[in-house]
Coordinates of C-alpha atoms and ligand atoms in Angstrom, one line a residue:
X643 CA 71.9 65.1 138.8
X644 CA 74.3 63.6 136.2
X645 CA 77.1 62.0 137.6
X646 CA 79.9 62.1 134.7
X647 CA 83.3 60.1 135.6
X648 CA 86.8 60.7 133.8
X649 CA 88.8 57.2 133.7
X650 CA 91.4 55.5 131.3
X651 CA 93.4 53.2 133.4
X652 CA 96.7 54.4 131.4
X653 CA 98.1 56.9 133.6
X654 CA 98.5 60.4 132.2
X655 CA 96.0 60.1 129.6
X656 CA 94.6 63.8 130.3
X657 CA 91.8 62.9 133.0
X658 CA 92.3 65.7 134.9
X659 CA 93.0 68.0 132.3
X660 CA 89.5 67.2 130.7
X661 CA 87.8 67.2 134.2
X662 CA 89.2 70.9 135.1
X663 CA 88.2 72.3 131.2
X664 CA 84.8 70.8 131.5
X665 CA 84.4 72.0 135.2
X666 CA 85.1 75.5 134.8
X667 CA 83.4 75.6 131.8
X668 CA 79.8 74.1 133.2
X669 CA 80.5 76.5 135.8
X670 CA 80.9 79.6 133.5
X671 CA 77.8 78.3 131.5
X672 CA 76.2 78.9 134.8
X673 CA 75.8 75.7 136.3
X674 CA 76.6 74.0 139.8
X675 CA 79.4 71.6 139.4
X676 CA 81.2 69.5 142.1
X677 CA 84.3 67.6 141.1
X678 CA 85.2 64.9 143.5
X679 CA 89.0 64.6 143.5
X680 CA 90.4 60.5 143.3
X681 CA 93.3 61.2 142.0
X682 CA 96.5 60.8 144.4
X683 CA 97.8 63.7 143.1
X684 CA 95.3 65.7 144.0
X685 CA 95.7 68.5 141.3
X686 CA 92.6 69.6 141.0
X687 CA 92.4 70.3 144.6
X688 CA 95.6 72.1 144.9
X689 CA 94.0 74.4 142.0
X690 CA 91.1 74.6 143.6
X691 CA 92.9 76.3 146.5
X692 CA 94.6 79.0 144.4
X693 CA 91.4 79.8 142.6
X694 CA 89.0 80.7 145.5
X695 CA 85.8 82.4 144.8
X696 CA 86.1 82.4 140.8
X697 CA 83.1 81.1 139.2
X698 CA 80.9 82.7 141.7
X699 CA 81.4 79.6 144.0
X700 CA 79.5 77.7 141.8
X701 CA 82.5 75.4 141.8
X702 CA 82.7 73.0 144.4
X703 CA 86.1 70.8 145.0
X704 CA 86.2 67.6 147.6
X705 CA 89.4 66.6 148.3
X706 CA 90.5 62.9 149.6
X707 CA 88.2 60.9 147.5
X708 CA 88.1 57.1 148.3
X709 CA 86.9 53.9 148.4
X710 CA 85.0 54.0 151.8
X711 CA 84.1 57.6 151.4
X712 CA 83.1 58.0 147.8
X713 CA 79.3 56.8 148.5
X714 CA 78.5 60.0 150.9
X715 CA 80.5 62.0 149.2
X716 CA 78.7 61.5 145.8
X717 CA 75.1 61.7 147.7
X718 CA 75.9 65.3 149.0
X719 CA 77.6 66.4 146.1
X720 CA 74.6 65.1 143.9
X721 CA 72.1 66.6 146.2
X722 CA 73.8 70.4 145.6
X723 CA 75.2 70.2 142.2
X724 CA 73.9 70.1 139.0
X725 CA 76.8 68.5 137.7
X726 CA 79.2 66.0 139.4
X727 CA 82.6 65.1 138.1
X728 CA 84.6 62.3 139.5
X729 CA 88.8 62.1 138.5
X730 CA 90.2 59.0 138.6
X731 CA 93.7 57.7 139.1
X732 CA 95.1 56.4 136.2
X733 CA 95.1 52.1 136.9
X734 CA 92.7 49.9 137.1
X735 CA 90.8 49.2 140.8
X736 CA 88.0 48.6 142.4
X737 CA 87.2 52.7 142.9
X738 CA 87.1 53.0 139.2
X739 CA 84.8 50.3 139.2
X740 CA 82.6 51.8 141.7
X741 CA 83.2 55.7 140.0
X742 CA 81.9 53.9 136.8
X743 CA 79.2 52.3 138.1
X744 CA 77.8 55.4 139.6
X745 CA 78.5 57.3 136.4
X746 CA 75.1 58.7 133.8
X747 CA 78.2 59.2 131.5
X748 CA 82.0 58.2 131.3
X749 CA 84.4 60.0 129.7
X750 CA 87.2 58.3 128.1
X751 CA 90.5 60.8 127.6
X752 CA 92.9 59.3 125.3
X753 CA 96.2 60.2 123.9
X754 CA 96.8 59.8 119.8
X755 CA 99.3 55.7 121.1
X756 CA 98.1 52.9 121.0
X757 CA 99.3 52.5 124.8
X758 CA 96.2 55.0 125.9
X759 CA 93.6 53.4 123.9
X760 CA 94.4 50.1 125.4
X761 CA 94.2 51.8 128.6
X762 CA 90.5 53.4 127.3
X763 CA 89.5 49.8 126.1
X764 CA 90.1 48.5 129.7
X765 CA 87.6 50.9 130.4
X766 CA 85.2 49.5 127.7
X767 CA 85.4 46.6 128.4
X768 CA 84.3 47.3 131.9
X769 CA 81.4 49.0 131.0
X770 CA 80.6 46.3 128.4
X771 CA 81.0 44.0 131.7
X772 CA 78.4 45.6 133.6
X773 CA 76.0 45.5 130.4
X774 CA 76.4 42.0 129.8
X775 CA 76.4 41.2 133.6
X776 CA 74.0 43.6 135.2
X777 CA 72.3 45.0 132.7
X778 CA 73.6 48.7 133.5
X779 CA 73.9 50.5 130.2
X780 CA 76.1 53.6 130.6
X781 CA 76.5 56.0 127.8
X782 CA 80.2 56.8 126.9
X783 CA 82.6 58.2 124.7
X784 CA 86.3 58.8 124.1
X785 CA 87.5 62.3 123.9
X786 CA 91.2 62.5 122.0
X787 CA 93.5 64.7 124.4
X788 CA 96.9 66.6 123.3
X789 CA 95.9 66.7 120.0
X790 CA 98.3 68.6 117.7
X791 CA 96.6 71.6 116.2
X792 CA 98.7 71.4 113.1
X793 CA 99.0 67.8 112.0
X794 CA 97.6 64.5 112.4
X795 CA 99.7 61.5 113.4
X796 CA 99.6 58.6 112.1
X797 CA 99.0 57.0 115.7
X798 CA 96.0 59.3 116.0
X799 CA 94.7 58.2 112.6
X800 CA 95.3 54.7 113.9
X801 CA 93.8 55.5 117.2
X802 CA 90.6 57.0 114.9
X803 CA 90.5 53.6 113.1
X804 CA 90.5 51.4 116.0
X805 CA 87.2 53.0 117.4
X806 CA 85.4 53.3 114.4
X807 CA 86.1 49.5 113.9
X808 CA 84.9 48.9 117.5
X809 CA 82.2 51.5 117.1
X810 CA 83.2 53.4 120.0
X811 CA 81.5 56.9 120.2
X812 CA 84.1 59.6 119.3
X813 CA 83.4 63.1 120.3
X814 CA 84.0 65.2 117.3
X815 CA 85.8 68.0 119.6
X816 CA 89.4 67.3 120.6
X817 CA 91.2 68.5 123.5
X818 CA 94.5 69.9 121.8
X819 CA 97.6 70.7 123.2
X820 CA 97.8 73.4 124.6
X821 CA 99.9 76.6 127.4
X822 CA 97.1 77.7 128.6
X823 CA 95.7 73.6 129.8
X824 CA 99.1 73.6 131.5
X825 CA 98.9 77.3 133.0
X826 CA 95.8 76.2 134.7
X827 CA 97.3 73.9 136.8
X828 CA 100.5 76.2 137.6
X829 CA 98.9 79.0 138.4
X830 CA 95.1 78.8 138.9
X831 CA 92.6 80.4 138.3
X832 CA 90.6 79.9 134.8
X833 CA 91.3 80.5 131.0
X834 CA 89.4 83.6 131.4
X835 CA 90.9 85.1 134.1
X836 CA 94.7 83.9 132.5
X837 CA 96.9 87.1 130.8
X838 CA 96.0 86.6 126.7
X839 CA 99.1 88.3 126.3
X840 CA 101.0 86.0 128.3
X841 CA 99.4 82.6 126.9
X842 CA 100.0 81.7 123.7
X843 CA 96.6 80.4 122.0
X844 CA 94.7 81.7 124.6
X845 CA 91.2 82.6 122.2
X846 CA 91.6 79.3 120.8
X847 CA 92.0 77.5 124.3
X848 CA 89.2 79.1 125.6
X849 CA 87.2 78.0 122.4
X850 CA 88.2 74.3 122.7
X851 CA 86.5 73.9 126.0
X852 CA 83.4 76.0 125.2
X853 CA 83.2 73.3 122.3
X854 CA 84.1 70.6 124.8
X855 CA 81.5 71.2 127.3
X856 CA 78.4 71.8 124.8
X857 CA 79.4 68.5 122.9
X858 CA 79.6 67.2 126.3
X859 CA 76.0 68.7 127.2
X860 CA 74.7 67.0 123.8
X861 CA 75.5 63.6 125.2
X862 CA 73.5 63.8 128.4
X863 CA 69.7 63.9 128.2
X864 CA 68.5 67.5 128.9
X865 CA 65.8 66.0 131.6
X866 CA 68.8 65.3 133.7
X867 CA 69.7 68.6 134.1
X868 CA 66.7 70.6 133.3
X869 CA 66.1 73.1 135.7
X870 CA 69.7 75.0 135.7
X871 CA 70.0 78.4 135.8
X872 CA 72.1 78.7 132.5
X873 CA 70.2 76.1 130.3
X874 CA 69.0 79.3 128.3
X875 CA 72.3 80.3 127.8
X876 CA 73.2 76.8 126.4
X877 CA 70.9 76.8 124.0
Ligands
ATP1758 N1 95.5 69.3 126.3 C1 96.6 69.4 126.9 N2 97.5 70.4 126.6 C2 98.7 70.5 127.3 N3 99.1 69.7 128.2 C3 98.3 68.7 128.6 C4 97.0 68.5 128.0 N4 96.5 67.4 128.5 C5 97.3 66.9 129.4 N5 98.4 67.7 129.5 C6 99.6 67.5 130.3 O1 99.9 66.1 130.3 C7 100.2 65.6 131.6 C8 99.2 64.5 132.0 O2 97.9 65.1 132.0 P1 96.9 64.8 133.2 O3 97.5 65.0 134.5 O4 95.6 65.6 132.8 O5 96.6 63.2 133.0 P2 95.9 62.2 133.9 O6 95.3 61.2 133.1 O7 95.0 62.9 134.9 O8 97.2 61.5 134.7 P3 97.1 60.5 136.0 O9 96.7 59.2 135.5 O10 98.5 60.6 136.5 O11 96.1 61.1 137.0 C9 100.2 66.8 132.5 O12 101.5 67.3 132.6 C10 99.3 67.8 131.8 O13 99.6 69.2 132.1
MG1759 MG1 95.0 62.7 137.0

């Protein structure tokens, strides 16, 4: 089952952010997803405690996530999901070595400054490492996070520029800035069981990840996943 990893060694880049969007929403679509939590910070864990039993349990969350116990973890968590998503911490070791090399797909979250892309091209150039080295050939992409829903910097257009120039795969969905990614974390639970009239933008948050997790779908080849209970309603 696909393995899809979060990692930009620049810290607060929006890994986790895109890990618990994309999470919930697989899970909503239907499918089994299991998000193994490497991030020190734990945040996704500490929601995953408030939000108990939504999703119809078929959202798993294993906390404590490292080194020496990410290669059972990830064997179990493959074996009963049909999804797993690993989050990172935000600098550069030999765990997100390992997270990457296990990945089908890496996702690279990066703010609109030039600091985050360097930390995505550290990334890059990692998986251009095992390419050249191994011969392991993992699919990724970048995903632009906090995006403004009213302009467009001229960092982000710069950001834009640089990847094109690199030909760096660009999903065409942005995760914008927004309450209701924020909320999640502060309160648990998901954007569809949040108070629309208490979070601004909540339609259009709720939107953005749909968009998110079927451009996300599109990248990963349906054999890997065939057999979920939801593909229908994907399609
Ligand atoms: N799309 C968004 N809308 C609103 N706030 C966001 C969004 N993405 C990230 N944030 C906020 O930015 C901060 C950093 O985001 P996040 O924790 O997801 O990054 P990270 O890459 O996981 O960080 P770390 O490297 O420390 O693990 C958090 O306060 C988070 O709530
Ligand atoms: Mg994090």
């Amino acid at each position: 089952m696909p393995v899809i990893t979060f990692a930009n060694t620049k810290g607060g880049a929006g890994k986790t952010t895109a890990v618990l969007l994309l999470a919930t929403e697989l899970a909503r679509l239907g499918f089994r997803v299991s998000v193994l939590d490497a991030d020190p910070q734990h945040w996704i864990t500490r929601w995953y405690e408030n939000s108990e039993g939504l999703l119809g349990n078929r959202l798993n969350v294993v906390p404590y996530v490292t080194m020496s116990t990410i290669d059972r973890q990830l064997q179990e968590e493959k074996a009963r999901a049909d999804f797993v998503l690993i989050d990172l911490p935000g600098s550069r070791s030999s765990l997100l070595a390992k997270a990457v090399g296990y990945a089908d797909y890496v996702l690279i979250p990066v703010q609109g400054s030039a600091m985050d892309a360097q930390g995505g091209a550290n990334v890059i150039e990692l998986l251009h490492y095992l390419e050249d080295k191994a011969d392991i050939r993992i699919r990724h992409s970048v995903v632009l996070t906090r995006v403004n829903s009213m302009v467009t910097t001229r960092a982000m257009t710069a950001v834009k520029d640089l990847l094109a120039a690199r030909r760096v795969h660009l999903l065409e969905t942005p995760i914008i800035e927004r309450a209701a990614f924020r909320d999640m974390f502060g309160c648990g639970g998901t954007l569809y069981s949040m108070d629309a009239k208490r979070v601004s933008n909540l339609d259009k948050a709720q939107e953005n990840a749909r968009a998110l997790a079927l451009e996300v779908l599109k990248q990963i080849p349906a054999a890997q996943y065939a057999g979920a209970p939801s593909l229908r309603s994907v399609a």
